[in-house]
mmCIF file of C-alpha atoms in Angstrom:
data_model
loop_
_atom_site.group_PDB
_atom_site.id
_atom_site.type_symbol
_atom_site.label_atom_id
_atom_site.label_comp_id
_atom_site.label_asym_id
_atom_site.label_seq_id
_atom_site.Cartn_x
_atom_site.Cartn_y
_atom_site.Cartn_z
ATOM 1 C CA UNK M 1 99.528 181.635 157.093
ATOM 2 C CA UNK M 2 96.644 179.763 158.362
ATOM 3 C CA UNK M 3 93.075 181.173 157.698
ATOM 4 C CA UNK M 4 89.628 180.242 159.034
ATOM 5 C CA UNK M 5 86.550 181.690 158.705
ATOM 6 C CA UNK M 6 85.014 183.278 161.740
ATOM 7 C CA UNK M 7 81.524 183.268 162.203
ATOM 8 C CA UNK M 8 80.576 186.974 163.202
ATOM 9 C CA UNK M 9 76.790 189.035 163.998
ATOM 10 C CA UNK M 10 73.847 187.694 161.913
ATOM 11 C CA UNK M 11 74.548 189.692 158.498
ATOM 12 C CA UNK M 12 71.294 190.128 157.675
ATOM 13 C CA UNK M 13 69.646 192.436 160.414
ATOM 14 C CA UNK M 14 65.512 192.981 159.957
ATOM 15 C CA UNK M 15 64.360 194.723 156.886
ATOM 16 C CA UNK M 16 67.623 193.646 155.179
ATOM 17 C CA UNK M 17 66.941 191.366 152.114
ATOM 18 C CA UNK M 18 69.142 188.698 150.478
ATOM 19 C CA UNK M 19 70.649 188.924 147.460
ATOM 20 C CA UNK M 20 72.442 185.249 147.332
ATOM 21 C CA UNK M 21 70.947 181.952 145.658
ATOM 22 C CA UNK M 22 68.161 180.195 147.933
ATOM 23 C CA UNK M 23 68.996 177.692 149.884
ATOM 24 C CA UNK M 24 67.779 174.337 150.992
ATOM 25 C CA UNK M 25 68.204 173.242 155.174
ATOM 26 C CA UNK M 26 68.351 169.642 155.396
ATOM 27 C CA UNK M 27 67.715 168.502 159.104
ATOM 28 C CA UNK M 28 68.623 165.056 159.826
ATOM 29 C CA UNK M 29 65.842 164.160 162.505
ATOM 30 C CA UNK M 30 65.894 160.474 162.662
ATOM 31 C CA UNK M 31 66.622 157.863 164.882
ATOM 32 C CA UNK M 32 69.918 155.032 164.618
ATOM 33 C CA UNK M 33 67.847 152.128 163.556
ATOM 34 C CA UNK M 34 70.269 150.094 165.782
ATOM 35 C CA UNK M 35 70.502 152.208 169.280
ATOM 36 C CA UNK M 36 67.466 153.158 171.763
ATOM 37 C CA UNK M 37 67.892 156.857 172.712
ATOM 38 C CA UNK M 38 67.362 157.073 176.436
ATOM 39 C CA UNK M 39 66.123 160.889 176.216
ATOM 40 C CA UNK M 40 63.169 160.199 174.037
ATOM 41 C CA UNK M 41 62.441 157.056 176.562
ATOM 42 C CA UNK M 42 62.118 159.405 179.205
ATOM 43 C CA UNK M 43 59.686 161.661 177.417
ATOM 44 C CA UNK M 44 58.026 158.820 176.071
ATOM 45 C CA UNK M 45 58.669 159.519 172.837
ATOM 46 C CA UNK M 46 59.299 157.673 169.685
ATOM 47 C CA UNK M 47 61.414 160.350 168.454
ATOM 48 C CA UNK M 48 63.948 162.606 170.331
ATOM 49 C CA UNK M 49 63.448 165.402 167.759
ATOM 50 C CA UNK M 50 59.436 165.879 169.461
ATOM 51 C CA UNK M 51 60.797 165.700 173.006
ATOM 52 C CA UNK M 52 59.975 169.382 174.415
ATOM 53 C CA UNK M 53 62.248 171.560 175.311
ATOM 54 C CA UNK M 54 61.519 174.961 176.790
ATOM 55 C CA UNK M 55 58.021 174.433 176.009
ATOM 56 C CA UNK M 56 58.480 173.797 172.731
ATOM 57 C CA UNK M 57 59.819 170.311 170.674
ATOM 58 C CA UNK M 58 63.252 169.747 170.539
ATOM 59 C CA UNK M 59 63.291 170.128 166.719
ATOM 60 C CA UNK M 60 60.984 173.162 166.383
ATOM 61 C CA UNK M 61 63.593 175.695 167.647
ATOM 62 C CA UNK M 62 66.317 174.627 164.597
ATOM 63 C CA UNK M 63 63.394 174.641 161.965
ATOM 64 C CA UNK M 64 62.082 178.327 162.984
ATOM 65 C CA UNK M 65 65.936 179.849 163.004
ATOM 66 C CA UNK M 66 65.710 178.111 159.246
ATOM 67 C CA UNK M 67 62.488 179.227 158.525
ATOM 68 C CA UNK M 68 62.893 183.112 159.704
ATOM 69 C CA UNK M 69 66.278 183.315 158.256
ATOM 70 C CA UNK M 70 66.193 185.342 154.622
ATOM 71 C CA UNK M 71 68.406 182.519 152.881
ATOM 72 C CA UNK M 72 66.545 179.598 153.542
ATOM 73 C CA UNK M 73 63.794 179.127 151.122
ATOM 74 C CA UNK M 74 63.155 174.944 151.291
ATOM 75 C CA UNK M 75 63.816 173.136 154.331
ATOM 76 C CA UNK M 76 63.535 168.768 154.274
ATOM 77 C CA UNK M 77 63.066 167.307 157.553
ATOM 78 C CA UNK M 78 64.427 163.978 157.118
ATOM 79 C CA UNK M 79 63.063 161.301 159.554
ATOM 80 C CA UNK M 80 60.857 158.082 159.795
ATOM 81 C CA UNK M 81 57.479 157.865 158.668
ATOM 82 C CA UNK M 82 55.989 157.239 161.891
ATOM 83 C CA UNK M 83 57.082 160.589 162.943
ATOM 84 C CA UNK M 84 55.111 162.016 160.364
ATOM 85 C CA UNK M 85 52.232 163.519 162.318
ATOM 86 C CA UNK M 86 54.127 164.554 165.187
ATOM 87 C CA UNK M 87 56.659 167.137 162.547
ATOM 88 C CA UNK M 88 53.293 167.702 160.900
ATOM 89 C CA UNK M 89 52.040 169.573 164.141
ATOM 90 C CA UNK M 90 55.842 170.994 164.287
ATOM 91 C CA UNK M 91 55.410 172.500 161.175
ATOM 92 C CA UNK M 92 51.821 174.067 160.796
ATOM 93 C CA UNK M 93 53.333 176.654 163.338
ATOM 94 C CA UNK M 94 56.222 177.694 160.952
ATOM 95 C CA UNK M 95 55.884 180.778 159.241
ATOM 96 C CA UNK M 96 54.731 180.693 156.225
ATOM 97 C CA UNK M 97 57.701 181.678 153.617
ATOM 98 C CA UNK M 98 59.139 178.981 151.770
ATOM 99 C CA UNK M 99 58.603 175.308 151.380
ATOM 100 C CA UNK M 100 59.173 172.352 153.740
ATOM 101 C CA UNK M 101 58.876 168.479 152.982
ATOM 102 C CA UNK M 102 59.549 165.479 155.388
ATOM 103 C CA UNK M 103 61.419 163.047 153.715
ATOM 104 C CA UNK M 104 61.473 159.225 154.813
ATOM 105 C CA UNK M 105 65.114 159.123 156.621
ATOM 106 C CA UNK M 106 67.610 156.163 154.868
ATOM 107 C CA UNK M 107 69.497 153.547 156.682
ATOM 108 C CA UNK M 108 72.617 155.127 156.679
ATOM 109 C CA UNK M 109 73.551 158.979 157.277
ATOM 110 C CA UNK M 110 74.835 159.921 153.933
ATOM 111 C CA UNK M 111 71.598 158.443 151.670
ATOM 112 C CA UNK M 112 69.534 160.089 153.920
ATOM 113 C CA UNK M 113 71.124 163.492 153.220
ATOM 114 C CA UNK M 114 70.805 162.408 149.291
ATOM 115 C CA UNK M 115 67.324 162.121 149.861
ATOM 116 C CA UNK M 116 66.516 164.958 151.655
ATOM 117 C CA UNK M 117 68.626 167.011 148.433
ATOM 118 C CA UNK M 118 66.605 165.194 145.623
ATOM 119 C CA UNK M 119 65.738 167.524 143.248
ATOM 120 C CA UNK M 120 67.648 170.481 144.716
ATOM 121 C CA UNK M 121 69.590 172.575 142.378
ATOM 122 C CA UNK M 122 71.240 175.389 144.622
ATOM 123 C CA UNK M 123 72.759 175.687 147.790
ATOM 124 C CA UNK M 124 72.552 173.413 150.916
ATOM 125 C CA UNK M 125 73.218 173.407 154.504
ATOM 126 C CA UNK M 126 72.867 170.046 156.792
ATOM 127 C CA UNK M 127 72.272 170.058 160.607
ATOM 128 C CA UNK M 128 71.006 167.704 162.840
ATOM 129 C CA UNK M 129 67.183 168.011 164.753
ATOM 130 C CA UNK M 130 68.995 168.279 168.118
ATOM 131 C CA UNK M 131 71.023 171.424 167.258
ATOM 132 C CA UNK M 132 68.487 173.604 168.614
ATOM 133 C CA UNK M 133 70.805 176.034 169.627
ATOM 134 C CA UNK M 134 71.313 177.226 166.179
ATOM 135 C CA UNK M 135 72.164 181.138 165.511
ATOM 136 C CA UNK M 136 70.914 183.230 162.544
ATOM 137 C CA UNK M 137 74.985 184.139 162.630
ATOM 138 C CA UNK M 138 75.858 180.438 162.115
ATOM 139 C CA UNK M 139 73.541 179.934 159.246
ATOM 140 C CA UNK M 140 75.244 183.338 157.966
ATOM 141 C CA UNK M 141 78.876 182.512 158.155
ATOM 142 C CA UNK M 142 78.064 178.822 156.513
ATOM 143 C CA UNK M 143 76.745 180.768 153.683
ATOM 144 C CA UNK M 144 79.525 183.207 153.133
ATOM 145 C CA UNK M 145 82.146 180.123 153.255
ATOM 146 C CA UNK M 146 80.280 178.916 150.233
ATOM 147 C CA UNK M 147 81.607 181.852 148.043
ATOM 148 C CA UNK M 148 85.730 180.394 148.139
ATOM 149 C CA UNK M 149 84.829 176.478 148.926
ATOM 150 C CA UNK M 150 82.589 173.973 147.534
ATOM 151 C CA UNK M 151 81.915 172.673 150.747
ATOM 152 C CA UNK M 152 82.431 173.881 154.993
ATOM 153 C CA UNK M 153 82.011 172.398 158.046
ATOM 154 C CA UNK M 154 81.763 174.348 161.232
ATOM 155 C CA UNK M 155 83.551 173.723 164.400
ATOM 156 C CA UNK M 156 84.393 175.432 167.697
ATOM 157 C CA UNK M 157 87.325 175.554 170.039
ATOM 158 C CA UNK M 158 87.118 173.825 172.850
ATOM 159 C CA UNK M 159 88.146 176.970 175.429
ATOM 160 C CA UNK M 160 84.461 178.144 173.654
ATOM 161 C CA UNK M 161 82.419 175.047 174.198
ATOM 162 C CA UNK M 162 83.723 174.918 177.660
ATOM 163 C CA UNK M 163 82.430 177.939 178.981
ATOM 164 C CA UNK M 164 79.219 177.717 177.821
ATOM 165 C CA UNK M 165 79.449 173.873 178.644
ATOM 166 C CA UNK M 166 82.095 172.884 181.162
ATOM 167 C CA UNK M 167 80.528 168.823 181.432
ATOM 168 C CA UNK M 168 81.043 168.662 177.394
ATOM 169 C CA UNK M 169 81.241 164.743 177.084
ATOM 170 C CA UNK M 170 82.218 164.342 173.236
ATOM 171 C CA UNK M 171 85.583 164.155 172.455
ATOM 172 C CA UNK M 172 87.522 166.989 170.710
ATOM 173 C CA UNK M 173 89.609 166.543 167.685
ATOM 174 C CA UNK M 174 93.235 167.597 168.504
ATOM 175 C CA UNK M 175 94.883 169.668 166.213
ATOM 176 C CA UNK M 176 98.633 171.787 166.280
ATOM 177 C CA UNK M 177 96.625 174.672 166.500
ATOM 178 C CA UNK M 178 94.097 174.003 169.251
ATOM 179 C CA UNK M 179 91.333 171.176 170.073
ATOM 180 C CA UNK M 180 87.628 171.394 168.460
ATOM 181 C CA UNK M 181 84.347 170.258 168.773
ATOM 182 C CA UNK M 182 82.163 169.757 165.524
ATOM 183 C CA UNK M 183 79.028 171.270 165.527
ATOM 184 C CA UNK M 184 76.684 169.512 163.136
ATOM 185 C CA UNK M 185 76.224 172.242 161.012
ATOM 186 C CA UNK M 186 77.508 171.783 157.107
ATOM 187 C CA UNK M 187 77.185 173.421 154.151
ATOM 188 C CA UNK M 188 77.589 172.329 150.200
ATOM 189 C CA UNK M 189 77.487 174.658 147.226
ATOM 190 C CA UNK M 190 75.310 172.276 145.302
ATOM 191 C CA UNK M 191 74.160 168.555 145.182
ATOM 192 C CA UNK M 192 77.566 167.755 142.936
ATOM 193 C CA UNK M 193 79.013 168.850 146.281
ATOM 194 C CA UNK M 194 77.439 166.584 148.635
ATOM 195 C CA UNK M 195 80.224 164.168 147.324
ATOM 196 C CA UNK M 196 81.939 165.269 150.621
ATOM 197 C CA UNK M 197 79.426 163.526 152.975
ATOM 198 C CA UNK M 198 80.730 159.902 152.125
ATOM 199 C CA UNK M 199 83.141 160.918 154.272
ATOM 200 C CA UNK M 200 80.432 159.872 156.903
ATOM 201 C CA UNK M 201 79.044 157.043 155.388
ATOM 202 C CA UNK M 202 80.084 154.770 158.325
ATOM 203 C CA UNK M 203 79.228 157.080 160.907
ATOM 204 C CA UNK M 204 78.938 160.237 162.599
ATOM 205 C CA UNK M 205 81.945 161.790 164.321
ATOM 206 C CA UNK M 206 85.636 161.589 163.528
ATOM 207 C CA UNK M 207 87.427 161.370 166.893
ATOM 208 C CA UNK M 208 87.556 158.266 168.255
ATOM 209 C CA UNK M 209 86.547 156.644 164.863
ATOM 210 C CA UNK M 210 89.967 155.718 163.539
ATOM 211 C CA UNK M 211 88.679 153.207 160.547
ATOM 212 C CA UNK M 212 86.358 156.568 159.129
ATOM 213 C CA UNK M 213 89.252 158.681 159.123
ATOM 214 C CA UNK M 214 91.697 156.374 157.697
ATOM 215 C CA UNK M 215 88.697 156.253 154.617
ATOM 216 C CA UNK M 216 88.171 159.606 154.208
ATOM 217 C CA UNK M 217 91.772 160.888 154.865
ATOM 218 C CA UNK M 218 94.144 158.115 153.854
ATOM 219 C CA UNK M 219 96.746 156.735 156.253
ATOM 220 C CA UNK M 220 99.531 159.621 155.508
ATOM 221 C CA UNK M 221 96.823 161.721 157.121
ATOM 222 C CA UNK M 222 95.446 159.755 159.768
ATOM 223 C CA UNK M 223 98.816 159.636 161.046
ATOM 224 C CA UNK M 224 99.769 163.578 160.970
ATOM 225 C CA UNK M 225 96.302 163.860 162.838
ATOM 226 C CA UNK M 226 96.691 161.552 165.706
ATOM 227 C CA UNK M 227 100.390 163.425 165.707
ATOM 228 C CA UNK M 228 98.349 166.701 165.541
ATOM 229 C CA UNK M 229 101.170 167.519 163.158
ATOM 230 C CA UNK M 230 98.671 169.533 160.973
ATOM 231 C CA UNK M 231 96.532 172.450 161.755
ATOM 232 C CA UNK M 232 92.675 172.801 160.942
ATOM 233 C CA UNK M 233 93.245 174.427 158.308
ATOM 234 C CA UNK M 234 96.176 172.462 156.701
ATOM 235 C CA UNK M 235 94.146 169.586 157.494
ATOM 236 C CA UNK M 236 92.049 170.556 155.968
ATOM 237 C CA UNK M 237 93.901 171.385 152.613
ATOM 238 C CA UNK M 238 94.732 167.936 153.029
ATOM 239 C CA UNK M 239 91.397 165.975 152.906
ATOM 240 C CA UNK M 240 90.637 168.805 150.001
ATOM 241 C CA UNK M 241 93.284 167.736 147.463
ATOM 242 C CA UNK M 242 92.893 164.328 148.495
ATOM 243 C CA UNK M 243 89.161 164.247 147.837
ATOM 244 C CA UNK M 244 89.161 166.684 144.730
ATOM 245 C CA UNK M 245 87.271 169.479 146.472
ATOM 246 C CA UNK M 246 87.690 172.953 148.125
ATOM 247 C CA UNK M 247 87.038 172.215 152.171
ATOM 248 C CA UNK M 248 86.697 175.407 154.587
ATOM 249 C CA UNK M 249 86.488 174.886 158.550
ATOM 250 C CA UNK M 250 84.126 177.618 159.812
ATOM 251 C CA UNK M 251 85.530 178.822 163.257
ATOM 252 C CA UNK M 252 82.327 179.167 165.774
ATOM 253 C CA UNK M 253 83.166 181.439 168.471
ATOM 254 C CA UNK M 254 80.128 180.929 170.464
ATOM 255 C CA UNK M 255 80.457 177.582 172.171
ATOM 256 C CA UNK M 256 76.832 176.735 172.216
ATOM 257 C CA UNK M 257 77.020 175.751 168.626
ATOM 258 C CA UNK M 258 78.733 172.685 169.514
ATOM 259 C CA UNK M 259 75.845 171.915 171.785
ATOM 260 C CA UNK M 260 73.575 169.322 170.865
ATOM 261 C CA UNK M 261 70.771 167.965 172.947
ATOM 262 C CA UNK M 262 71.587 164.462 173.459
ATOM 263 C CA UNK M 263 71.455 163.621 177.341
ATOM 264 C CA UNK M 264 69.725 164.987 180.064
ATOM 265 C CA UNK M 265 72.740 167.034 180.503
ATOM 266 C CA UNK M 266 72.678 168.807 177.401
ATOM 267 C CA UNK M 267 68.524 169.006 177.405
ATOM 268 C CA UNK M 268 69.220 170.916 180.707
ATOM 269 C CA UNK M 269 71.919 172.861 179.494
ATOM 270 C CA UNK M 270 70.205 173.800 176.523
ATOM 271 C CA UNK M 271 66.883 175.199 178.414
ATOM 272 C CA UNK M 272 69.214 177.409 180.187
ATOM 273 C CA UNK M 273 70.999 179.287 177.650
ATOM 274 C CA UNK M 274 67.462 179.506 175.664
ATOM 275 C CA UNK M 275 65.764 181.291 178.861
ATOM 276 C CA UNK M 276 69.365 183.673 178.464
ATOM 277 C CA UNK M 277 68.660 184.319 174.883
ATOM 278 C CA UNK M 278 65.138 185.408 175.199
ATOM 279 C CA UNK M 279 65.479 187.207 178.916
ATOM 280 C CA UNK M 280 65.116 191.066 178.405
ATOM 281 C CA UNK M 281 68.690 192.783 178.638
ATOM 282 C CA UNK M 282 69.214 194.391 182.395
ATOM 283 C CA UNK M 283 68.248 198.132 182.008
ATOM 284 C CA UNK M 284 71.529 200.479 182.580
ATOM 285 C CA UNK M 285 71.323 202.165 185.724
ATOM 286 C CA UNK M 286 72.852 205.448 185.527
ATOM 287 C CA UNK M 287 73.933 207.520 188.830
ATOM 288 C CA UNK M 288 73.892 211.203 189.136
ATOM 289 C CA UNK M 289 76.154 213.191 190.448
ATOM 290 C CA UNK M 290 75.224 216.273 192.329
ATOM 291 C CA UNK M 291 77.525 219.225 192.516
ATOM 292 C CA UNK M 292 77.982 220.676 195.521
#
């Protein structure tokens, strides 16, 4: 029977401490050294990461989630060096637990992350500067998949993403079992098990990348995926024996984690279900009812 786990309510409520190993949040805040990203044009920005969003920049709502959450005790903001000053600003408003370093972002996705976990012994977690949508729950359910896999990677149905995102423009991966989106949001048990982000060393995103997936997979399972003769989960199995490593999907059942601010689309989308987070709940009105 197929399993996945579900992320669920943030475990650790206020006043409730953490007994697990610390962890380290590497955000991936850089720019492709070969693409011009037409959001940070239109802020007039070098970086999209410092574009604001609901008054605040784009990468300061990720990096305070990390920073407030019990688990997270380093976080490495990985990004060019001429985006130093800006993330310097960023993070003098941080609270003050814990450590945080900005580390000079590689050329390719996968050195950067190895830079960004130099001389980190415990657990990690990888996101992306745009995911700034990230839940205290999310962060909580990549942790707990940690304790039966080596590695997880979270993703979200697509019925999910759509309702918190009906003009979702990246593609979903199909499976037997349903269509998901990724979310950007990873998770290794240690550095020995960052082996699993070569799978990404020639890009980003699976779907629509056949060459990556034929690397990472092998051709048996690049062809039972474009069949979507596997599940997520067996699909996962899959990639796990075939790369020598225990590989959990993470179910997110709140769409917005596949959300990441990329367009003016998503930047618009994005202010609107922040304003819904932090809006006061409607007070209950109750009636009375008179006896006659």
């Amino acid at each position: 029977m197929d399993t996945l786990t579900h992320a669920a309510s943030a475990a650790y409520a206020a006043g409730q401490k953490y007994a697990g190993p610390p962890v380290r949040m590497i955000v991936l805040a850089g720019r492709h050294p070969r693409e011009t990203d037409a959001l940070a044009q239109r802020f007039g920005m070098s970086h999209k990461c410092l574009i604001p969003l609901a008054g605040r920049p784009l990468v300061a709502h990720v990096l305070q989630t990390a920073a407030i959450h019990p688990a997270i005790e380093s976080l490495a903001i990985c990004v060019e060096p001429e985006a130093f000053e800006g993330l310097f600003d960023v993070l003098s408003q941080l609270p003050g637990r814990g450590i945080a370093k900005l580390v000079e972002a590689r050329e390719n996705l996968v050195d950067s992350v190895l830079a960004a976990a130099h001389g980190w012994e415990g657990p990690l977690l990888v996101t992306t500067a745009d995911h700034a949508l990230l839940t205290p729950a999310s962060i909580d359910a990549m942790i707990a998949a940690l304790d039966t896999s080596d590695a997880a990677f979270a993703m979200a149905p697509r019925d999910a993403v759509l309702a918190v995102h009906p003009q979702h423009a990246h593609p979903f991966l199909e499976f037997s079992d349903g269509a998901y989106a990724s979310c950007n949001l990873y998770a290794a048990a240690d550095p020995e098990a960052l082996r699993a982000v070569e799978v990404f060393r020639g890009g980003g995103r699976f779907a629509g990348n056949a060459l990556g997936v034929l690397r990472a997979f092998g051709f048996i399972n690049l062809v039972m995926l474009r069949l979507r003769a596997n599940s997520l989960t067996a699909a996962t199995e899959r990639v796990s024996r075939r790369i020598g490593q225990r590989l959990q999907p993470v179910l997110m059942l709140d769409g917005s984690q596949a959300l990441d601010v990329d367009d003016s689309h998503t930047h618009a989308a994005a202010e609107t279900l922040l304003a819904e987070r932090s809006a006061p709940p409607h007070p209950t009105v109750y009636r009375t009812q008179h006896r006659s």
